[in-house]
Amino acid sequence: MQRAAATTPALTEDSAIVAALRRGDEAVFTTLVNAYSTSLLRLAQDFVRTRAVAEEVVQETWLAVLNGIDRFEGRSTFKTWLYRILVNKAKTRGVREARTIPFSALAPDGDDEPAVPEDRFRGPDDQWPGHWASPPVPLDTIPEQRLLAREARGRIAEALETLPDSQRVVVMLRDIAGWESEEVCEALGLTEGNQRVLLHRGRAKLRAAFERYLEED
Amino acid sequence: MAMPEKTDLTCNELVELVTDYLEGALPTHDRLDFEHHLVWCSWCRDYLDHMRRTIELTGGPDESEPPSPLREQLLDAFKDWKRTRET
Ligand SMILES: [Zn+2]
């Protein structure tokens, strides 16, 4: 992956990605597969029953990308388009398998935890009740290399794994796939309000994992 | 840090509004309260920074390579696709 990345355009340049795929550039395809397939696979597994079927869905997705690349018009980003294909294919397979996630059920696991534990705030008898007792560490006191470390992303990825399914799918579609909230609501059959609650709870737990990482030595 | 007015939003309340704020979903009055709180509360500004950085990191490059058989199958599929495309 490192080798390919050194000789291929940055993955953020959509026009370069699309042009490379159209001319059959294997190094770019390899870079894309390495960069996205783990997340695609993770997301597919939330829609279908088995890992094997999820892998098939990922394969079908990349084939559809290749077969559709001449028609890609850049109205959305490449990444958004890629995840859109995956979700459509995964949903189709999930329906066939009668596997559905209760996206509309807001708290199937009774998850109504606050974004930040109550004991981080001052109590009712304090002069400033409800204000921070142990505030978050300012990021400008943390060396940039620590903030950018691969480990920081790794901790967040671990926390993502532990989220309830519905929160993880919403967070992945919004913050990894880069979808707009309207598209997420439509794909998952959620109201705007419910989508925001799931996003809020999911992101709060990821932030807590990030903070724990910052507070380690 | 300036002293808050008793009627202001508390930090505890603010952290529950962060997603609605970032989504542009707060009614104007609530948004103004939120922004007013941020003016005097550096702790909540730090919290918002955390959240923004977390969101960025979540969407950042995934360092984990896909499982090996899947990866090879995809590269084979690419070669097949390229071959049919060139003929
Ligand atoms: Zn505050």
Short mmCIF file of C-alpha atoms and ligand atoms in Angstrom, two decimals:
data_model
loop_
_atom_site.label_atom_id
_atom_site.label_comp_id
_atom_site.label_asym_id
_atom_site.label_seq_id
_atom_site.Cartn_x
_atom_site.Cartn_y
_atom_site.Cartn_z
CA MET A 1 0.00 0.00 0.00
CA GLN A 2 2.78 2.44 0.87
CA ARG A 3 4.56 1.54 -2.35
CA ALA A 4 1.46 2.14 -4.46
CA ALA A 5 0.60 5.35 -2.64
CA ALA A 6 3.99 6.85 -3.46
CA THR A 7 3.43 6.56 -7.20
CA THR A 8 -0.27 7.27 -7.41
CA PRO A 9 -2.33 10.42 -7.02
CA ALA A 10 -3.77 11.37 -3.65
CA LEU A 11 -7.05 9.59 -2.99
CA THR A 12 -8.74 12.91 -2.41
CA GLU A 13 -8.43 13.97 -6.04
CA ASP A 14 -11.54 12.47 -7.55
CA SER A 15 -10.84 13.48 -11.13
CA ALA A 16 -7.44 11.76 -10.94
CA ILE A 17 -8.97 8.60 -9.47
CA VAL A 18 -11.66 8.42 -12.11
CA ALA A 19 -9.23 9.06 -14.99
CA ALA A 20 -6.86 6.40 -13.64
CA LEU A 21 -9.61 3.79 -13.35
CA ARG A 22 -10.86 4.57 -16.85
CA ARG A 23 -7.45 3.88 -18.28
CA GLY A 24 -7.13 0.69 -16.20
CA ASP A 25 -4.41 1.82 -13.80
CA GLU A 26 -3.84 -1.18 -11.52
CA ALA A 27 -1.77 0.71 -8.94
CA VAL A 28 -4.58 3.19 -8.33
CA PHE A 29 -7.15 0.40 -8.12
CA THR A 30 -4.95 -1.41 -5.59
CA THR A 31 -4.60 1.73 -3.50
CA LEU A 32 -8.36 2.25 -3.51
CA VAL A 33 -9.06 -1.36 -2.59
CA ASN A 34 -6.60 -1.15 0.29
CA ALA A 35 -7.97 2.15 1.52
CA TYR A 36 -11.67 1.33 1.44
CA SER A 37 -12.33 -2.40 1.49
CA THR A 38 -12.04 -2.88 5.26
CA SER A 39 -14.63 -0.19 5.93
CA LEU A 40 -16.85 -1.42 3.10
CA LEU A 41 -16.70 -4.93 4.50
CA ARG A 42 -17.51 -3.71 8.00
CA LEU A 43 -20.50 -1.78 6.77
CA ALA A 44 -21.76 -4.63 4.58
CA GLN A 45 -21.71 -6.93 7.61
CA ASP A 46 -24.32 -4.76 9.28
CA PHE A 47 -26.76 -5.53 6.47
CA VAL A 48 -26.21 -9.22 5.73
CA ARG A 49 -25.97 -12.35 7.87
CA THR A 50 -22.54 -13.70 7.19
CA ARG A 51 -19.04 -12.53 6.58
CA ALA A 52 -18.93 -14.58 3.36
CA VAL A 53 -21.95 -12.76 1.94
CA ALA A 54 -20.47 -9.41 3.05
CA GLU A 55 -17.30 -10.23 1.10
CA GLU A 56 -19.40 -11.03 -1.97
CA VAL A 57 -21.15 -7.68 -1.58
CA VAL A 58 -17.77 -5.90 -1.48
CA GLN A 59 -16.68 -7.73 -4.63
CA GLU A 60 -19.92 -6.88 -6.42
CA THR A 61 -19.45 -3.26 -5.36
CA TRP A 62 -15.98 -2.91 -6.86
CA LEU A 63 -17.13 -4.62 -10.07
CA ALA A 64 -20.03 -2.18 -10.28
CA VAL A 65 -17.58 0.69 -9.74
CA LEU A 66 -15.42 -0.52 -12.64
CA ASN A 67 -18.39 -1.17 -14.90
CA GLY A 68 -19.93 2.18 -14.03
CA ILE A 69 -16.80 4.33 -14.05
CA ASP A 70 -17.43 5.63 -17.59
CA ARG A 71 -20.81 6.92 -16.46
CA PHE A 72 -19.56 8.52 -13.20
CA GLU A 73 -20.23 12.23 -13.58
CA GLY A 74 -18.76 13.58 -10.39
CA ARG A 75 -22.05 14.95 -9.03
CA SER A 76 -21.07 13.35 -5.73
CA THR A 77 -17.59 12.50 -4.55
CA PHE A 78 -16.12 9.17 -5.59
CA LYS A 79 -16.22 7.97 -1.99
CA THR A 80 -19.90 8.86 -1.54
CA TRP A 81 -20.71 7.06 -4.79
CA LEU A 82 -18.68 3.99 -3.77
CA TYR A 83 -20.54 3.65 -0.45
CA ARG A 84 -23.85 4.27 -2.18
CA ILE A 85 -23.26 1.28 -4.44
CA LEU A 86 -22.24 -0.84 -1.45
CA VAL A 87 -25.30 0.07 0.61
CA ASN A 88 -27.65 -0.61 -2.31
CA LYS A 89 -26.11 -4.02 -2.91
CA ALA A 90 -25.94 -4.88 0.78
CA LYS A 91 -29.56 -3.87 1.32
CA THR A 92 -30.68 -6.00 -1.61
CA ARG A 93 -28.86 -8.99 -0.18
CA GLY A 94 -30.10 -8.24 3.32
CA VAL A 95 -33.72 -8.16 2.15
CA ARG A 96 -33.26 -11.43 0.32
CA GLU A 97 -31.85 -12.92 3.50
CA ALA A 98 -34.58 -11.32 5.61
CA ARG A 99 -31.95 -9.60 7.72
CA THR A 100 -32.99 -6.15 8.82
CA ILE A 101 -31.45 -3.84 11.35
CA PRO A 102 -33.95 -2.03 13.55
CA PHE A 103 -32.72 1.39 12.50
CA SER A 104 -35.93 3.04 13.50
CA ALA A 105 -35.63 1.67 17.03
CA LEU A 106 -33.69 4.42 18.70
CA ALA A 107 -32.42 2.66 21.75
CA PRO A 108 -32.82 -1.08 21.25
CA ASP A 109 -30.16 -1.65 23.87
CA GLY A 110 -31.48 0.96 26.28
CA ASP A 111 -28.66 3.29 25.31
CA ASP A 112 -29.55 6.69 26.71
CA GLU A 113 -26.21 7.51 28.28
CA PRO A 114 -25.21 11.16 28.36
CA ALA A 115 -22.55 12.34 25.88
CA VAL A 116 -20.25 13.01 28.85
CA PRO A 117 -20.59 11.28 32.26
CA GLU A 118 -22.39 13.38 34.87
CA ASP A 119 -19.44 13.28 37.27
CA ARG A 120 -17.41 15.42 34.86
CA PHE A 121 -19.69 18.35 35.75
CA ARG A 122 -20.21 20.32 38.97
CA GLY A 123 -23.08 19.24 41.20
CA PRO A 124 -26.25 21.15 42.09
CA ASP A 125 -24.69 22.61 45.27
CA ASP A 126 -21.75 24.14 43.43
CA GLN A 127 -21.60 27.84 42.66
CA TRP A 128 -21.74 26.95 38.93
CA PRO A 129 -23.86 23.80 38.72
CA GLY A 130 -23.67 21.93 35.43
CA HIS A 131 -20.36 23.49 34.45
CA TRP A 132 -17.23 21.44 33.88
CA ALA A 133 -15.56 19.95 36.96
CA SER A 134 -12.96 18.03 34.94
CA PRO A 135 -12.84 19.78 31.57
CA PRO A 136 -11.49 18.34 28.32
CA VAL A 137 -7.78 18.79 27.66
CA PRO A 138 -7.12 21.66 25.20
CA LEU A 139 -5.84 20.24 21.90
CA ASP A 140 -3.26 23.01 21.50
CA THR A 141 -1.39 21.55 24.48
CA ILE A 142 -1.00 18.19 22.67
CA PRO A 143 1.86 17.71 20.17
CA GLU A 144 0.47 17.62 16.64
CA GLN A 145 2.25 14.35 15.88
CA ARG A 146 0.32 12.71 18.70
CA LEU A 147 -2.97 14.02 17.32
CA LEU A 148 -2.12 12.73 13.86
CA ALA A 149 -0.71 9.40 14.98
CA ARG A 150 -2.00 6.26 13.34
CA GLU A 151 -2.86 5.12 16.85
CA ALA A 152 -5.37 7.94 17.30
CA ARG A 153 -7.31 6.73 14.27
CA GLY A 154 -6.89 3.16 15.53
CA ARG A 155 -8.48 3.94 18.89
CA ILE A 156 -11.44 5.56 17.19
CA ALA A 157 -11.78 2.55 14.87
CA GLU A 158 -11.84 0.25 17.91
CA ALA A 159 -14.53 2.34 19.56
CA LEU A 160 -16.54 2.29 16.33
CA GLU A 161 -16.60 -1.51 16.58
CA THR A 162 -18.20 -1.38 20.01
CA LEU A 163 -21.05 0.97 19.03
CA PRO A 164 -24.59 -0.42 18.75
CA ASP A 165 -25.20 -1.40 15.08
CA SER A 166 -27.55 1.46 14.28
CA GLN A 167 -25.13 4.08 15.68
CA ARG A 168 -22.17 2.57 13.86
CA VAL A 169 -23.96 2.51 10.50
CA VAL A 170 -25.05 6.14 10.84
CA VAL A 171 -21.58 7.31 11.93
CA MET A 172 -19.92 5.37 9.10
CA LEU A 173 -22.22 6.76 6.46
CA ARG A 174 -21.91 10.32 7.69
CA ASP A 175 -18.28 10.55 8.80
CA ILE A 176 -16.53 7.90 6.69
CA ALA A 177 -18.66 7.74 3.53
CA GLY A 178 -19.35 11.48 3.69
CA TRP A 179 -23.10 11.21 3.02
CA GLU A 180 -25.52 14.07 3.68
CA SER A 181 -28.06 13.43 6.43
CA GLU A 182 -30.95 13.32 3.92
CA GLU A 183 -29.36 10.42 2.08
CA VAL A 184 -28.71 8.49 5.30
CA CYS A 185 -32.32 8.99 6.42
CA GLU A 186 -33.64 7.77 3.09
CA ALA A 187 -31.36 4.73 2.90
CA LEU A 188 -32.10 3.63 6.47
CA GLY A 189 -35.69 4.77 6.79
CA LEU A 190 -34.89 7.16 9.62
CA THR A 191 -36.38 10.52 10.52
CA GLU A 192 -33.96 13.46 10.61
CA GLY A 193 -34.36 13.64 14.38
CA ASN A 194 -33.60 9.96 14.95
CA GLN A 195 -30.62 10.11 12.63
CA ARG A 196 -29.21 13.00 14.67
CA VAL A 197 -29.71 11.14 17.95
CA LEU A 198 -27.87 8.07 16.64
CA LEU A 199 -25.09 10.25 15.22
CA HIS A 200 -24.84 12.18 18.50
CA ARG A 201 -24.57 9.08 20.68
CA GLY A 202 -22.12 7.39 18.34
CA ARG A 203 -19.85 10.41 17.94
CA ALA A 204 -19.90 11.08 21.70
CA LYS A 205 -18.49 7.60 22.35
CA LEU A 206 -15.82 8.03 19.68
CA ARG A 207 -14.83 11.35 21.21
CA ALA A 208 -14.58 9.71 24.62
CA ALA A 209 -12.21 7.11 23.12
CA PHE A 210 -10.14 9.91 21.56
CA GLU A 211 -9.97 11.68 24.92
CA ARG A 212 -8.84 8.51 26.69
CA TYR A 213 -6.09 8.21 24.10
CA LEU A 214 -5.02 11.83 24.74
CA GLU A 215 -4.86 11.28 28.48
CA GLU A 216 -2.51 8.30 28.26
CA ASP A 217 1.22 8.82 28.71
CA MET B 1 -12.81 32.72 32.23
CA ALA B 2 -15.59 35.29 32.67
CA MET B 3 -18.31 34.46 35.13
CA PRO B 4 -21.40 32.96 33.50
CA GLU B 5 -24.83 34.42 34.05
CA LYS B 6 -27.13 32.13 35.98
CA THR B 7 -29.62 31.98 33.12
CA ASP B 8 -27.05 30.72 30.60
CA LEU B 9 -26.83 27.29 29.14
CA THR B 10 -24.69 25.03 31.31
CA CYS B 11 -21.74 23.06 29.94
CA ASN B 12 -23.61 19.86 30.73
CA GLU B 13 -26.50 21.04 28.55
CA LEU B 14 -24.22 22.30 25.81
CA VAL B 15 -22.46 18.97 25.21
CA GLU B 16 -25.84 17.39 24.40
CA LEU B 17 -26.51 20.07 21.77
CA VAL B 18 -23.20 19.75 19.94
CA THR B 19 -24.47 17.47 17.18
CA ASP B 20 -27.56 19.59 16.57
CA TYR B 21 -25.27 22.63 16.41
CA LEU B 22 -22.85 21.03 13.95
CA GLU B 23 -25.80 19.81 11.87
CA GLY B 24 -27.27 23.30 11.71
CA ALA B 25 -30.41 21.94 13.36
CA LEU B 26 -30.63 24.29 16.36
CA PRO B 27 -33.43 26.89 16.32
CA THR B 28 -31.97 30.41 16.07
CA HIS B 29 -32.52 31.25 19.74
CA ASP B 30 -30.79 28.06 20.91
CA ARG B 31 -27.96 28.57 18.45
CA LEU B 32 -27.35 32.08 19.81
CA ASP B 33 -27.32 30.71 23.38
CA PHE B 34 -24.87 28.04 22.29
CA GLU B 35 -22.55 30.52 20.59
CA HIS B 36 -22.80 32.95 23.50
CA HIS B 37 -21.71 30.17 25.86
CA LEU B 38 -18.71 29.40 23.64
CA VAL B 39 -17.59 33.03 23.79
CA TRP B 40 -16.88 32.85 27.50
CA CYS B 41 -16.32 29.10 28.08
CA SER B 42 -12.97 27.86 26.79
CA TRP B 43 -13.73 24.39 28.18
CA CYS B 44 -16.70 23.95 25.88
CA ARG B 45 -14.62 25.34 23.00
CA ASP B 46 -12.14 22.59 23.82
CA TYR B 47 -14.96 20.05 23.82
CA LEU B 48 -16.10 21.23 20.40
CA ASP B 49 -12.49 21.00 19.16
CA HIS B 50 -12.36 17.42 20.41
CA MET B 51 -15.53 16.58 18.56
CA ARG B 52 -14.36 18.16 15.30
CA ARG B 53 -11.01 16.38 15.53
CA THR B 54 -12.74 13.07 16.29
CA ILE B 55 -14.96 13.44 13.23
CA GLU B 56 -11.91 14.21 11.07
CA LEU B 57 -10.02 11.20 12.41
CA THR B 58 -13.02 8.92 11.93
CA GLY B 59 -13.06 9.79 8.23
CA GLY B 60 -9.28 9.64 7.92
CA PRO B 61 -7.32 7.04 6.01
CA ASP B 62 -7.96 3.47 7.09
CA GLU B 63 -4.63 1.81 7.83
CA SER B 64 -5.94 -1.73 8.03
CA GLU B 65 -5.48 -3.73 4.84
CA PRO B 66 -8.42 -5.79 3.63
CA PRO B 67 -8.24 -9.55 4.30
CA SER B 68 -5.94 -11.33 1.92
CA PRO B 69 -8.21 -13.63 -0.12
CA LEU B 70 -10.66 -10.80 -0.75
CA ARG B 71 -7.88 -8.45 -1.77
CA GLU B 72 -6.45 -10.93 -4.29
CA GLN B 73 -9.90 -11.74 -5.65
CA LEU B 74 -10.50 -8.04 -6.26
CA LEU B 75 -7.21 -7.58 -8.06
CA ASP B 76 -7.97 -10.62 -10.23
CA ALA B 77 -11.40 -9.21 -11.00
CA PHE B 78 -9.73 -5.94 -11.98
CA LYS B 79 -7.41 -7.72 -14.42
CA ASP B 80 -10.36 -9.56 -16.00
CA TRP B 81 -12.26 -6.31 -16.31
CA LYS B 82 -9.30 -4.60 -17.91
CA ARG B 83 -8.84 -7.44 -20.37
CA THR B 84 -12.46 -7.37 -21.55
CA ARG B 85 -12.30 -3.59 -21.75
CA GLU B 86 -9.28 -3.65 -24.03
CA THR B 87 -10.71 -6.19 -26.46
ZN ZN C 1 -19.06 25.46 28.98
#
